[in-house]
């Protein structure tokens, strides 16, 4: 073997040793086994899939958090509505004693019923991030609104004081707001206002019932007051059903959120296994490659120091 060939081979080996040492140094510096696809094509495929899975689970978690916020808003609104309707029920029971209350007391009860109606209207228009939680997908800021009542000819209907009669109407839509919280799990996060508070279209809403109860109290209409008592009982039952439905959906989202958290942990473990180095192993590898490089460097150094006399000896 000629001197040139020997030198060429040694330089090639030195270059390979340098490359291996540089790779070991890069791994120690970055903490990653995979810096580019060529470092491990098969592992790169696994890592990319794991990263995509982590991103997907993170989105499910964000959706779940948003859905929980919607449902928490609904839960608070339903609790408030139940408190208000229960108070109206109590007032209706008091108003049933028309023979002993006197009209002044009945009027005072009616005034409080009117106040409860306004408070309940505000509750029914509860919002999350500017969107009414009982209004479906409406672009407006309210699920219910007070509008002036007109007759068949379009003329305003006036009360005893000459003011146009106001009636609560549903101004939301029939749409629903949903959040995908899992690969196969989509949960509705709003509540249908007319299912919760009754239909304003056919006059069976809680607002209509409160109007009728107020009018019955002012006129000492015993039958009307009894009807109001029953209407308040029905409304409380409806609210309780809505609360149970909201609770079930909250549980579904919570369970899905827990699954997303578990999946994220599992995927990050897979990602770490194929991407991250083992510090102890990487340290030993770097020391080994550094030693090999220094040995190759020393060997080529000796070869380059030979003279013509070394070959004539």
PDB file of C-alpha atoms in Angstrom:
ATOM      1  CA  UNK A   1       0.000   0.000   0.000  1.00  0.00           C
ATOM      2  CA  UNK A   2       1.487   3.352  -0.998  1.00  0.00           C
ATOM      3  CA  UNK A   3       1.965   6.240   1.407  1.00  0.00           C
ATOM      4  CA  UNK A   4      -0.685   8.232  -0.439  1.00  0.00           C
ATOM      5  CA  UNK A   5      -3.219   5.448  -0.039  1.00  0.00           C
ATOM      6  CA  UNK A   6      -2.458   5.077   3.657  1.00  0.00           C
ATOM      7  CA  UNK A   7      -2.761   8.814   4.202  1.00  0.00           C
ATOM      8  CA  UNK A   8      -6.016   8.940   2.257  1.00  0.00           C
ATOM      9  CA  UNK A   9      -7.504   6.131   4.298  1.00  0.00           C
ATOM     10  CA  UNK A  10      -6.458   7.724   7.559  1.00  0.00           C
ATOM     11  CA  UNK A  11      -7.909  11.073   6.524  1.00  0.00           C
ATOM     12  CA  UNK A  12     -11.171   9.339   5.615  1.00  0.00           C
ATOM     13  CA  UNK A  13     -11.282   7.607   8.991  1.00  0.00           C
ATOM     14  CA  UNK A  14     -10.480  10.882  10.706  1.00  0.00           C
ATOM     15  CA  UNK A  15     -13.355  12.561   8.861  1.00  0.00           C
ATOM     16  CA  UNK A  16     -15.751   9.802   9.901  1.00  0.00           C
ATOM     17  CA  UNK A  17     -14.605  10.055  13.505  1.00  0.00           C
ATOM     18  CA  UNK A  18     -15.069  13.823  13.375  1.00  0.00           C
ATOM     19  CA  UNK A  19     -18.595  13.415  11.986  1.00  0.00           C
ATOM     20  CA  UNK A  20     -19.544  10.941  14.714  1.00  0.00           C
ATOM     21  CA  UNK A  21     -18.122  13.188  17.401  1.00  0.00           C
ATOM     22  CA  UNK A  22     -19.956  16.216  15.999  1.00  0.00           C
ATOM     23  CA  UNK A  23     -23.203  14.210  15.955  1.00  0.00           C
ATOM     24  CA  UNK A  24     -22.673  13.183  19.575  1.00  0.00           C
ATOM     25  CA  UNK A  25     -21.942  16.791  20.536  1.00  0.00           C
ATOM     26  CA  UNK A  26     -25.094  17.990  18.743  1.00  0.00           C
ATOM     27  CA  UNK A  27     -27.212  15.469  20.606  1.00  0.00           C
ATOM     28  CA  UNK A  28     -25.797  16.574  23.947  1.00  0.00           C
ATOM     29  CA  UNK A  29     -26.330  20.239  23.061  1.00  0.00           C
ATOM     30  CA  UNK A  30     -29.919  19.909  21.793  1.00  0.00           C
ATOM     31  CA  UNK A  31     -31.017  17.015  23.975  1.00  0.00           C
ATOM     32  CA  UNK A  32     -32.567  15.469  20.867  1.00  0.00           C
ATOM     33  CA  UNK A  33     -31.748  12.331  18.933  1.00  0.00           C
ATOM     34  CA  UNK A  34     -33.650  13.638  15.935  1.00  0.00           C
ATOM     35  CA  UNK A  35     -32.574  16.977  14.513  1.00  0.00           C
ATOM     36  CA  UNK A  36     -33.361  16.155  10.905  1.00  0.00           C
ATOM     37  CA  UNK A  37     -35.280  13.355   9.145  1.00  0.00           C
ATOM     38  CA  UNK A  38     -32.051  11.677   8.053  1.00  0.00           C
ATOM     39  CA  UNK A  39     -31.189  11.036  11.712  1.00  0.00           C
ATOM     40  CA  UNK A  40     -33.865   8.334  11.752  1.00  0.00           C
ATOM     41  CA  UNK A  41     -36.534   8.182   9.041  1.00  0.00           C
ATOM     42  CA  UNK A  42     -38.714   5.652  10.858  1.00  0.00           C
ATOM     43  CA  UNK A  43     -38.482   7.472  14.187  1.00  0.00           C
ATOM     44  CA  UNK A  44     -39.165  10.779  12.435  1.00  0.00           C
ATOM     45  CA  UNK A  45     -42.456   9.400  11.128  1.00  0.00           C
ATOM     46  CA  UNK A  46     -43.433   8.301  14.631  1.00  0.00           C
ATOM     47  CA  UNK A  47     -42.399  11.664  16.101  1.00  0.00           C
ATOM     48  CA  UNK A  48     -44.420  13.633  13.543  1.00  0.00           C
ATOM     49  CA  UNK A  49     -47.517  11.542  14.211  1.00  0.00           C
ATOM     50  CA  UNK A  50     -47.045  11.988  17.961  1.00  0.00           C
ATOM     51  CA  UNK A  51     -46.685  15.754  17.584  1.00  0.00           C
ATOM     52  CA  UNK A  52     -49.832  15.931  15.459  1.00  0.00           C
ATOM     53  CA  UNK A  53     -51.660  13.884  18.075  1.00  0.00           C
ATOM     54  CA  UNK A  54     -50.498  16.194  20.867  1.00  0.00           C
ATOM     55  CA  UNK A  55     -51.716  19.221  18.915  1.00  0.00           C
ATOM     56  CA  UNK A  56     -55.086  17.581  18.325  1.00  0.00           C
ATOM     57  CA  UNK A  57     -55.535  16.701  21.999  1.00  0.00           C
ATOM     58  CA  UNK A  58     -54.550  20.261  22.950  1.00  0.00           C
ATOM     59  CA  UNK A  59     -57.351  21.561  20.711  1.00  0.00           C
ATOM     60  CA  UNK A  60     -59.819  19.157  22.306  1.00  0.00           C
ATOM     61  CA  UNK A  61     -58.752  20.478  25.710  1.00  0.00           C
ATOM     62  CA  UNK A  62     -59.247  24.090  24.618  1.00  0.00           C
ATOM     63  CA  UNK A  63     -62.684  23.200  23.238  1.00  0.00           C
ATOM     64  CA  UNK A  64     -63.562  21.469  26.497  1.00  0.00           C
ATOM     65  CA  UNK A  65     -62.500  24.481  28.554  1.00  0.00           C
ATOM     66  CA  UNK A  66     -64.625  26.758  26.380  1.00  0.00           C
ATOM     67  CA  UNK A  67     -67.586  24.385  26.607  1.00  0.00           C
ATOM     68  CA  UNK A  68     -67.286  24.205  30.383  1.00  0.00           C
ATOM     69  CA  UNK A  69     -67.346  27.999  30.555  1.00  0.00           C
ATOM     70  CA  UNK A  70     -70.577  28.046  28.495  1.00  0.00           C
ATOM     71  CA  UNK A  71     -72.197  25.444  30.718  1.00  0.00           C
ATOM     72  CA  UNK A  72     -71.046  27.138  33.932  1.00  0.00           C
ATOM     73  CA  UNK A  73     -72.721  30.327  32.713  1.00  0.00           C
ATOM     74  CA  UNK A  74     -75.903  28.360  32.032  1.00  0.00           C
ATOM     75  CA  UNK A  75     -75.708  26.687  35.437  1.00  0.00           C
ATOM     76  CA  UNK A  76     -75.467  30.041  37.211  1.00  0.00           C
ATOM     77  CA  UNK A  77     -78.358  31.405  35.156  1.00  0.00           C
ATOM     78  CA  UNK A  78     -80.547  28.400  35.934  1.00  0.00           C
ATOM     79  CA  UNK A  79     -79.843  28.690  39.636  1.00  0.00           C
ATOM     80  CA  UNK A  80     -80.782  32.355  39.513  1.00  0.00           C
ATOM     81  CA  UNK A  81     -83.926  31.609  37.520  1.00  0.00           C
ATOM     82  CA  UNK A  82     -84.971  28.926  39.993  1.00  0.00           C
ATOM     83  CA  UNK A  83     -84.552  31.362  42.888  1.00  0.00           C
ATOM     84  CA  UNK A  84     -86.644  34.004  41.121  1.00  0.00           C
ATOM     85  CA  UNK A  85     -89.407  31.607  40.119  1.00  0.00           C
ATOM     86  CA  UNK A  86     -89.515  30.134  43.617  1.00  0.00           C
ATOM     87  CA  UNK A  87     -90.008  33.645  44.981  1.00  0.00           C
ATOM     88  CA  UNK A  88     -92.820  34.239  42.484  1.00  0.00           C
ATOM     89  CA  UNK A  89     -94.391  30.941  43.588  1.00  0.00           C
ATOM     90  CA  UNK A  90     -94.253  32.080  47.222  1.00  0.00           C
ATOM     91  CA  UNK A  91     -95.855  35.404  46.327  1.00  0.00           C
ATOM     92  CA  UNK A  92     -98.599  33.614  44.399  1.00  0.00           C
ATOM     93  CA  UNK A  93     -99.355  31.505  47.456  1.00  0.00           C
ATOM     94  CA  UNK A  94     -99.572  34.657  49.543  1.00  0.00           C
ATOM     95  CA  UNK A  95    -101.797  36.255  46.939  1.00  0.00           C
ATOM     96  CA  UNK A  96    -104.197  33.326  47.077  1.00  0.00           C
ATOM     97  CA  UNK A  97    -105.453  34.721  50.406  1.00  0.00           C
ATOM     98  CA  UNK A  98    -107.415  37.429  48.607  1.00  0.00           C
ATOM     99  CA  UNK A  99    -110.085  37.580  51.278  1.00  0.00           C
ATOM    100  CA  UNK A 100    -107.640  38.637  53.989  1.00  0.00           C
ATOM    101  CA  UNK A 101    -104.899  40.471  52.077  1.00  0.00           C
ATOM    102  CA  UNK A 102    -106.849  43.428  50.808  1.00  0.00           C
ATOM    103  CA  UNK A 103    -106.278  45.026  47.406  1.00  0.00           C
ATOM    104  CA  UNK A 104    -103.363  47.168  48.533  1.00  0.00           C
ATOM    105  CA  UNK A 105    -101.434  44.080  49.586  1.00  0.00           C
ATOM    106  CA  UNK A 106    -102.369  42.301  46.374  1.00  0.00           C
ATOM    107  CA  UNK A 107    -101.106  45.249  44.323  1.00  0.00           C
ATOM    108  CA  UNK A 108     -97.827  45.190  46.250  1.00  0.00           C
ATOM    109  CA  UNK A 109     -97.460  41.489  45.452  1.00  0.00           C
ATOM    110  CA  UNK A 110     -98.173  42.241  41.794  1.00  0.00           C
ATOM    111  CA  UNK A 111     -95.497  44.943  41.776  1.00  0.00           C
ATOM    112  CA  UNK A 112     -92.925  42.456  43.051  1.00  0.00           C
ATOM    113  CA  UNK A 113     -94.040  39.933  40.437  1.00  0.00           C
ATOM    114  CA  UNK A 114     -93.368  42.573  37.769  1.00  0.00           C
ATOM    115  CA  UNK A 115     -89.898  43.121  39.193  1.00  0.00           C
ATOM    116  CA  UNK A 116     -89.234  39.392  39.188  1.00  0.00           C
ATOM    117  CA  UNK A 117     -90.215  39.285  35.525  1.00  0.00           C
ATOM    118  CA  UNK A 118     -87.637  41.944  34.684  1.00  0.00           C
ATOM    119  CA  UNK A 119     -84.974  40.143  36.691  1.00  0.00           C
ATOM    120  CA  UNK A 120     -85.838  36.863  35.021  1.00  0.00           C
ATOM    121  CA  UNK A 121     -85.606  38.520  31.608  1.00  0.00           C
ATOM    122  CA  UNK A 122     -82.055  39.642  32.433  1.00  0.00           C
ATOM    123  CA  UNK A 123     -81.229  36.113  33.586  1.00  0.00           C
ATOM    124  CA  UNK A 124     -82.632  34.625  30.369  1.00  0.00           C
ATOM    125  CA  UNK A 125     -80.307  36.958  28.443  1.00  0.00           C
ATOM    126  CA  UNK A 126     -77.166  35.744  30.254  1.00  0.00           C
ATOM    127  CA  UNK A 127     -74.130  35.923  27.987  1.00  0.00           C
ATOM    128  CA  UNK A 128     -70.790  34.224  27.564  1.00  0.00           C
ATOM    129  CA  UNK A 129     -68.255  36.314  25.651  1.00  0.00           C
ATOM    130  CA  UNK A 130     -71.053  38.511  24.315  1.00  0.00           C
ATOM    131  CA  UNK A 131     -73.242  35.639  23.111  1.00  0.00           C
ATOM    132  CA  UNK A 132     -76.566  34.754  24.762  1.00  0.00           C
ATOM    133  CA  UNK A 133     -76.319  31.223  26.142  1.00  0.00           C
ATOM    134  CA  UNK A 134     -80.057  30.666  25.602  1.00  0.00           C
ATOM    135  CA  UNK A 135     -80.205  32.259  22.141  1.00  0.00           C
ATOM    136  CA  UNK A 136     -78.804  29.539  19.897  1.00  0.00           C
ATOM    137  CA  UNK A 137     -76.521  30.848  17.173  1.00  0.00           C
ATOM    138  CA  UNK A 138     -78.095  34.294  16.958  1.00  0.00           C
ATOM    139  CA  UNK A 139     -75.761  37.137  16.062  1.00  0.00           C
ATOM    140  CA  UNK A 140     -77.644  39.422  18.448  1.00  0.00           C
ATOM    141  CA  UNK A 141     -76.821  39.965  22.093  1.00  0.00           C
ATOM    142  CA  UNK A 142     -80.182  38.807  23.485  1.00  0.00           C
ATOM    143  CA  UNK A 143     -82.236  35.660  23.536  1.00  0.00           C
ATOM    144  CA  UNK A 144     -85.419  37.435  24.681  1.00  0.00           C
ATOM    145  CA  UNK A 145     -86.614  41.013  24.187  1.00  0.00           C
ATOM    146  CA  UNK A 146     -89.615  43.107  25.158  1.00  0.00           C
ATOM    147  CA  UNK A 147     -91.574  44.290  22.147  1.00  0.00           C
ATOM    148  CA  UNK A 148     -94.710  46.351  21.819  1.00  0.00           C
ATOM    149  CA  UNK A 149     -97.933  44.402  21.315  1.00  0.00           C
ATOM    150  CA  UNK A 150    -100.093  45.258  18.278  1.00  0.00           C
ATOM    151  CA  UNK A 151    -103.548  44.189  17.219  1.00  0.00           C
ATOM    152  CA  UNK A 152    -104.538  42.435  13.999  1.00  0.00           C
ATOM    153  CA  UNK A 153    -104.428  45.753  12.155  1.00  0.00           C
ATOM    154  CA  UNK A 154    -100.958  46.566  13.386  1.00  0.00           C
ATOM    155  CA  UNK A 155    -102.106  49.219  15.838  1.00  0.00           C
ATOM    156  CA  UNK A 156    -100.423  49.324  19.257  1.00  0.00           C
ATOM    157  CA  UNK A 157    -102.345  47.765  22.115  1.00  0.00           C
ATOM    158  CA  UNK A 158    -102.479  50.262  25.010  1.00  0.00           C
ATOM    159  CA  UNK A 159    -102.799  49.654  28.746  1.00  0.00           C
ATOM    160  CA  UNK A 160    -104.991  51.608  31.174  1.00  0.00           C
ATOM    161  CA  UNK A 161    -102.388  54.361  31.359  1.00  0.00           C
ATOM    162  CA  UNK A 162    -102.222  54.759  27.584  1.00  0.00           C
ATOM    163  CA  UNK A 163     -98.850  53.057  27.207  1.00  0.00           C
ATOM    164  CA  UNK A 164     -98.248  50.349  24.649  1.00  0.00           C
ATOM    165  CA  UNK A 165     -98.397  46.899  26.208  1.00  0.00           C
ATOM    166  CA  UNK A 166     -95.001  45.185  26.211  1.00  0.00           C
ATOM    167  CA  UNK A 167     -94.566  41.459  25.741  1.00  0.00           C
ATOM    168  CA  UNK A 168     -91.446  39.310  25.972  1.00  0.00           C
ATOM    169  CA  UNK A 169     -90.611  37.494  22.751  1.00  0.00           C
ATOM    170  CA  UNK A 170     -87.895  35.016  21.876  1.00  0.00           C
ATOM    171  CA  UNK A 171     -85.451  36.644  19.451  1.00  0.00           C
ATOM    172  CA  UNK A 172     -82.906  33.827  19.323  1.00  0.00           C
ATOM    173  CA  UNK A 173     -82.905  31.107  16.696  1.00  0.00           C
ATOM    174  CA  UNK A 174     -83.238  27.364  16.625  1.00  0.00           C
ATOM    175  CA  UNK A 175     -79.527  26.750  16.188  1.00  0.00           C
ATOM    176  CA  UNK A 176     -77.226  25.097  18.687  1.00  0.00           C
ATOM    177  CA  UNK A 177     -73.656  25.772  19.811  1.00  0.00           C
ATOM    178  CA  UNK A 178     -71.451  22.684  20.043  1.00  0.00           C
ATOM    179  CA  UNK A 179     -67.853  21.880  20.847  1.00  0.00           C
ATOM    180  CA  UNK A 180     -65.844  18.883  19.637  1.00  0.00           C
ATOM    181  CA  UNK A 181     -64.066  17.578  22.725  1.00  0.00           C
ATOM    182  CA  UNK A 182     -62.912  14.241  21.323  1.00  0.00           C
ATOM    183  CA  UNK A 183     -62.371  12.470  18.034  1.00  0.00           C
ATOM    184  CA  UNK A 184     -65.949  11.167  18.168  1.00  0.00           C
ATOM    185  CA  UNK A 185     -67.428  13.406  20.877  1.00  0.00           C
ATOM    186  CA  UNK A 186     -69.378  16.583  20.131  1.00  0.00           C
ATOM    187  CA  UNK A 187     -71.280  18.207  23.000  1.00  0.00           C
ATOM    188  CA  UNK A 188     -73.890  20.948  22.860  1.00  0.00           C
ATOM    189  CA  UNK A 189     -72.841  23.805  25.155  1.00  0.00           C
ATOM    190  CA  UNK A 190     -75.812  26.185  24.908  1.00  0.00           C
ATOM    191  CA  UNK A 191     -79.439  25.640  25.982  1.00  0.00           C
ATOM    192  CA  UNK A 192     -82.590  26.251  23.989  1.00  0.00           C
ATOM    193  CA  UNK A 193     -84.230  29.290  25.549  1.00  0.00           C
ATOM    194  CA  UNK A 194     -87.769  28.228  24.688  1.00  0.00           C
ATOM    195  CA  UNK A 195     -87.248  24.794  26.206  1.00  0.00           C
ATOM    196  CA  UNK A 196     -86.017  26.382  29.423  1.00  0.00           C
ATOM    197  CA  UNK A 197     -88.351  29.362  29.767  1.00  0.00           C
ATOM    198  CA  UNK A 198     -91.265  28.209  27.621  1.00  0.00           C
ATOM    199  CA  UNK A 199     -92.552  29.313  24.233  1.00  0.00           C
ATOM    200  CA  UNK A 200     -93.314  32.993  23.759  1.00  0.00           C
ATOM    201  CA  UNK A 201     -94.918  32.226  20.392  1.00  0.00           C
ATOM    202  CA  UNK A 202     -97.924  30.456  21.915  1.00  0.00           C
ATOM    203  CA  UNK A 203     -98.040  32.427  25.161  1.00  0.00           C
ATOM    204  CA  UNK A 204     -96.865  29.588  27.422  1.00  0.00           C
ATOM    205  CA  UNK A 205     -93.578  31.115  28.564  1.00  0.00           C
ATOM    206  CA  UNK A 206     -92.765  31.951  32.173  1.00  0.00           C
ATOM    207  CA  UNK A 207     -92.898  35.616  31.200  1.00  0.00           C
ATOM    208  CA  UNK A 208     -96.476  35.249  29.984  1.00  0.00           C
ATOM    209  CA  UNK A 209     -97.338  33.388  33.188  1.00  0.00           C
ATOM    210  CA  UNK A 210     -95.880  36.187  35.312  1.00  0.00           C
ATOM    211  CA  UNK A 211     -97.865  38.795  33.349  1.00  0.00           C
ATOM    212  CA  UNK A 212    -101.066  36.818  33.936  1.00  0.00           C
ATOM    213  CA  UNK A 213    -100.263  36.313  37.609  1.00  0.00           C
ATOM    214  CA  UNK A 214     -99.633  40.035  38.079  1.00  0.00           C
ATOM    215  CA  UNK A 215    -102.922  40.878  36.380  1.00  0.00           C
ATOM    216  CA  UNK A 216    -104.777  38.295  38.495  1.00  0.00           C
ATOM    217  CA  UNK A 217    -103.367  39.767  41.700  1.00  0.00           C
ATOM    218  CA  UNK A 218    -104.371  43.286  40.713  1.00  0.00           C
ATOM    219  CA  UNK A 219    -107.917  42.150  39.970  1.00  0.00           C
ATOM    220  CA  UNK A 220    -108.156  39.690  42.886  1.00  0.00           C
ATOM    221  CA  UNK A 221    -108.885  36.921  40.379  1.00  0.00           C
ATOM    222  CA  UNK A 222    -108.706  33.773  42.515  1.00  0.00           C
ATOM    223  CA  UNK A 223    -108.830  31.404  39.556  1.00  0.00           C
ATOM    224  CA  UNK A 224    -106.094  33.389  37.818  1.00  0.00           C
ATOM    225  CA  UNK A 225    -103.926  33.292  40.924  1.00  0.00           C
ATOM    226  CA  UNK A 226    -104.387  29.527  41.236  1.00  0.00           C
ATOM    227  CA  UNK A 227    -103.419  29.190  37.587  1.00  0.00           C
ATOM    228  CA  UNK A 228    -100.331  31.286  38.354  1.00  0.00           C
ATOM    229  CA  UNK A 229     -99.376  28.979  41.230  1.00  0.00           C
ATOM    230  CA  UNK A 230     -99.547  25.992  38.901  1.00  0.00           C
ATOM    231  CA  UNK A 231     -97.600  27.856  36.208  1.00  0.00           C
ATOM    232  CA  UNK A 232     -94.797  28.601  38.688  1.00  0.00           C
ATOM    233  CA  UNK A 233     -94.674  24.930  39.694  1.00  0.00           C
ATOM    234  CA  UNK A 234     -94.453  23.913  36.045  1.00  0.00           C
ATOM    235  CA  UNK A 235     -91.711  26.475  35.440  1.00  0.00           C
ATOM    236  CA  UNK A 236     -89.650  25.175  38.347  1.00  0.00           C
ATOM    237  CA  UNK A 237     -89.990  21.653  37.001  1.00  0.00           C
ATOM    238  CA  UNK A 238     -88.820  22.850  33.591  1.00  0.00           C
ATOM    239  CA  UNK A 239     -85.836  24.658  35.122  1.00  0.00           C
ATOM    240  CA  UNK A 240     -84.904  21.569  37.142  1.00  0.00           C
ATOM    241  CA  UNK A 241     -84.962  19.461  33.989  1.00  0.00           C
ATOM    242  CA  UNK A 242     -82.761  21.978  32.188  1.00  0.00           C
ATOM    243  CA  UNK A 243     -80.312  21.957  35.105  1.00  0.00           C
ATOM    244  CA  UNK A 244     -80.130  18.161  35.045  1.00  0.00           C
ATOM    245  CA  UNK A 245     -79.451  18.222  31.307  1.00  0.00           C
ATOM    246  CA  UNK A 246     -76.752  20.863  31.766  1.00  0.00           C
ATOM    247  CA  UNK A 247     -75.138  18.786  34.508  1.00  0.00           C
ATOM    248  CA  UNK A 248     -75.058  15.691  32.303  1.00  0.00           C
ATOM    249  CA  UNK A 249     -73.380  17.624  29.496  1.00  0.00           C
ATOM    250  CA  UNK A 250     -70.869  19.114  31.933  1.00  0.00           C
ATOM    251  CA  UNK A 251     -69.977  15.599  33.098  1.00  0.00           C
ATOM    252  CA  UNK A 252     -69.551  14.490  29.488  1.00  0.00           C
ATOM    253  CA  UNK A 253     -67.184  17.359  28.738  1.00  0.00           C
ATOM    254  CA  UNK A 254     -65.227  16.786  31.957  1.00  0.00           C
ATOM    255  CA  UNK A 255     -64.778  13.121  31.088  1.00  0.00           C
ATOM    256  CA  UNK A 256     -63.655  14.003  27.571  1.00  0.00           C
ATOM    257  CA  UNK A 257     -61.206  16.563  28.964  1.00  0.00           C
ATOM    258  CA  UNK A 258     -59.695  13.917  31.232  1.00  0.00           C
ATOM    259  CA  UNK A 259     -59.326  11.565  28.271  1.00  0.00           C
ATOM    260  CA  UNK A 260     -57.590  14.315  26.283  1.00  0.00           C
ATOM    261  CA  UNK A 261     -55.166  14.892  29.166  1.00  0.00           C
ATOM    262  CA  UNK A 262     -54.367  11.168  29.388  1.00  0.00           C
ATOM    263  CA  UNK A 263     -53.905  10.921  25.628  1.00  0.00           C
ATOM    264  CA  UNK A 264     -51.631  13.966  25.639  1.00  0.00           C
ATOM    265  CA  UNK A 265     -49.409  12.396  28.308  1.00  0.00           C
ATOM    266  CA  UNK A 266     -49.210   9.120  26.386  1.00  0.00           C
ATOM    267  CA  UNK A 267     -48.371  10.851  23.104  1.00  0.00           C
ATOM    268  CA  UNK A 268     -45.740  13.053  24.723  1.00  0.00           C
ATOM    269  CA  UNK A 269     -44.144   9.913  26.171  1.00  0.00           C
ATOM    270  CA  UNK A 270     -43.987   8.357  22.705  1.00  0.00           C
ATOM    271  CA  UNK A 271     -42.589  11.591  21.297  1.00  0.00           C
ATOM    272  CA  UNK A 272     -39.956  11.794  24.012  1.00  0.00           C
ATOM    273  CA  UNK A 273     -38.924   8.181  23.526  1.00  0.00           C
ATOM    274  CA  UNK A 274     -38.091   8.702  19.859  1.00  0.00           C
ATOM    275  CA  UNK A 275     -36.824  12.298  20.038  1.00  0.00           C
ATOM    276  CA  UNK A 276     -35.055  12.799  23.341  1.00  0.00           C
ATOM    277  CA  UNK A 277     -31.653  11.416  24.262  1.00  0.00           C
ATOM    278  CA  UNK A 278     -30.751   9.329  27.279  1.00  0.00           C
ATOM    279  CA  UNK A 279     -28.318  11.636  29.067  1.00  0.00           C
ATOM    280  CA  UNK A 280     -26.162   8.877  30.516  1.00  0.00           C
ATOM    281  CA  UNK A 281     -25.987   7.003  27.215  1.00  0.00           C
ATOM    282  CA  UNK A 282     -25.310  10.176  25.245  1.00  0.00           C
ATOM    283  CA  UNK A 283     -22.544  11.204  27.645  1.00  0.00           C
ATOM    284  CA  UNK A 284     -20.775   7.861  27.256  1.00  0.00           C
ATOM    285  CA  UNK A 285     -21.213   8.035  23.475  1.00  0.00           C
ATOM    286  CA  UNK A 286     -19.694  11.525  23.331  1.00  0.00           C
ATOM    287  CA  UNK A 287     -16.716  10.432  25.406  1.00  0.00           C
ATOM    288  CA  UNK A 288     -16.245   7.381  23.198  1.00  0.00           C
ATOM    289  CA  UNK A 289     -16.423   9.371  19.966  1.00  0.00           C
ATOM    290  CA  UNK A 290     -14.095  12.048  21.331  1.00  0.00           C
ATOM    291  CA  UNK A 291     -11.559   9.395  22.317  1.00  0.00           C
ATOM    292  CA  UNK A 292     -11.835   7.763  18.891  1.00  0.00           C
ATOM    293  CA  UNK A 293     -11.344  11.084  17.161  1.00  0.00           C
ATOM    294  CA  UNK A 294      -8.309  11.962  19.250  1.00  0.00           C
ATOM    295  CA  UNK A 295      -6.827   8.520  18.564  1.00  0.00           C
ATOM    296  CA  UNK A 296      -7.330   8.917  14.821  1.00  0.00           C
ATOM    297  CA  UNK A 297      -5.822  12.378  14.998  1.00  0.00           C
ATOM    298  CA  UNK A 298      -2.793  11.043  16.836  1.00  0.00           C
ATOM    299  CA  UNK A 299      -2.350   8.221  14.331  1.00  0.00           C
ATOM    300  CA  UNK A 300      -2.383  10.479  11.289  1.00  0.00           C
ATOM    301  CA  UNK A 301      -0.054  12.866  13.052  1.00  0.00           C
ATOM    302  CA  UNK A 302       2.565  10.124  13.424  1.00  0.00           C
ATOM    303  CA  UNK A 303       2.223   9.124   9.794  1.00  0.00           C
ATOM    304  CA  UNK A 304       2.677  12.667   8.570  1.00  0.00           C
ATOM    305  CA  UNK A 305       5.947  12.949  10.530  1.00  0.00           C
ATOM    306  CA  UNK A 306       7.747  10.148   8.635  1.00  0.00           C
ATOM    307  CA  UNK A 307      10.684  11.123   6.396  1.00  0.00           C
ATOM    308  CA  UNK A 308      12.515   9.461   3.450  1.00  0.00           C
ATOM    309  CA  UNK A 309      15.015   7.895   5.875  1.00  0.00           C
ATOM    310  CA  UNK A 310      12.123   6.002   7.550  1.00  0.00           C
ATOM    311  CA  UNK A 311      11.452   4.210   4.255  1.00  0.00           C
ATOM    312  CA  UNK A 312      15.181   3.496   3.593  1.00  0.00           C
ATOM    313  CA  UNK A 313      15.733   1.916   7.004  1.00  0.00           C
TER     314      UNK A 313
END
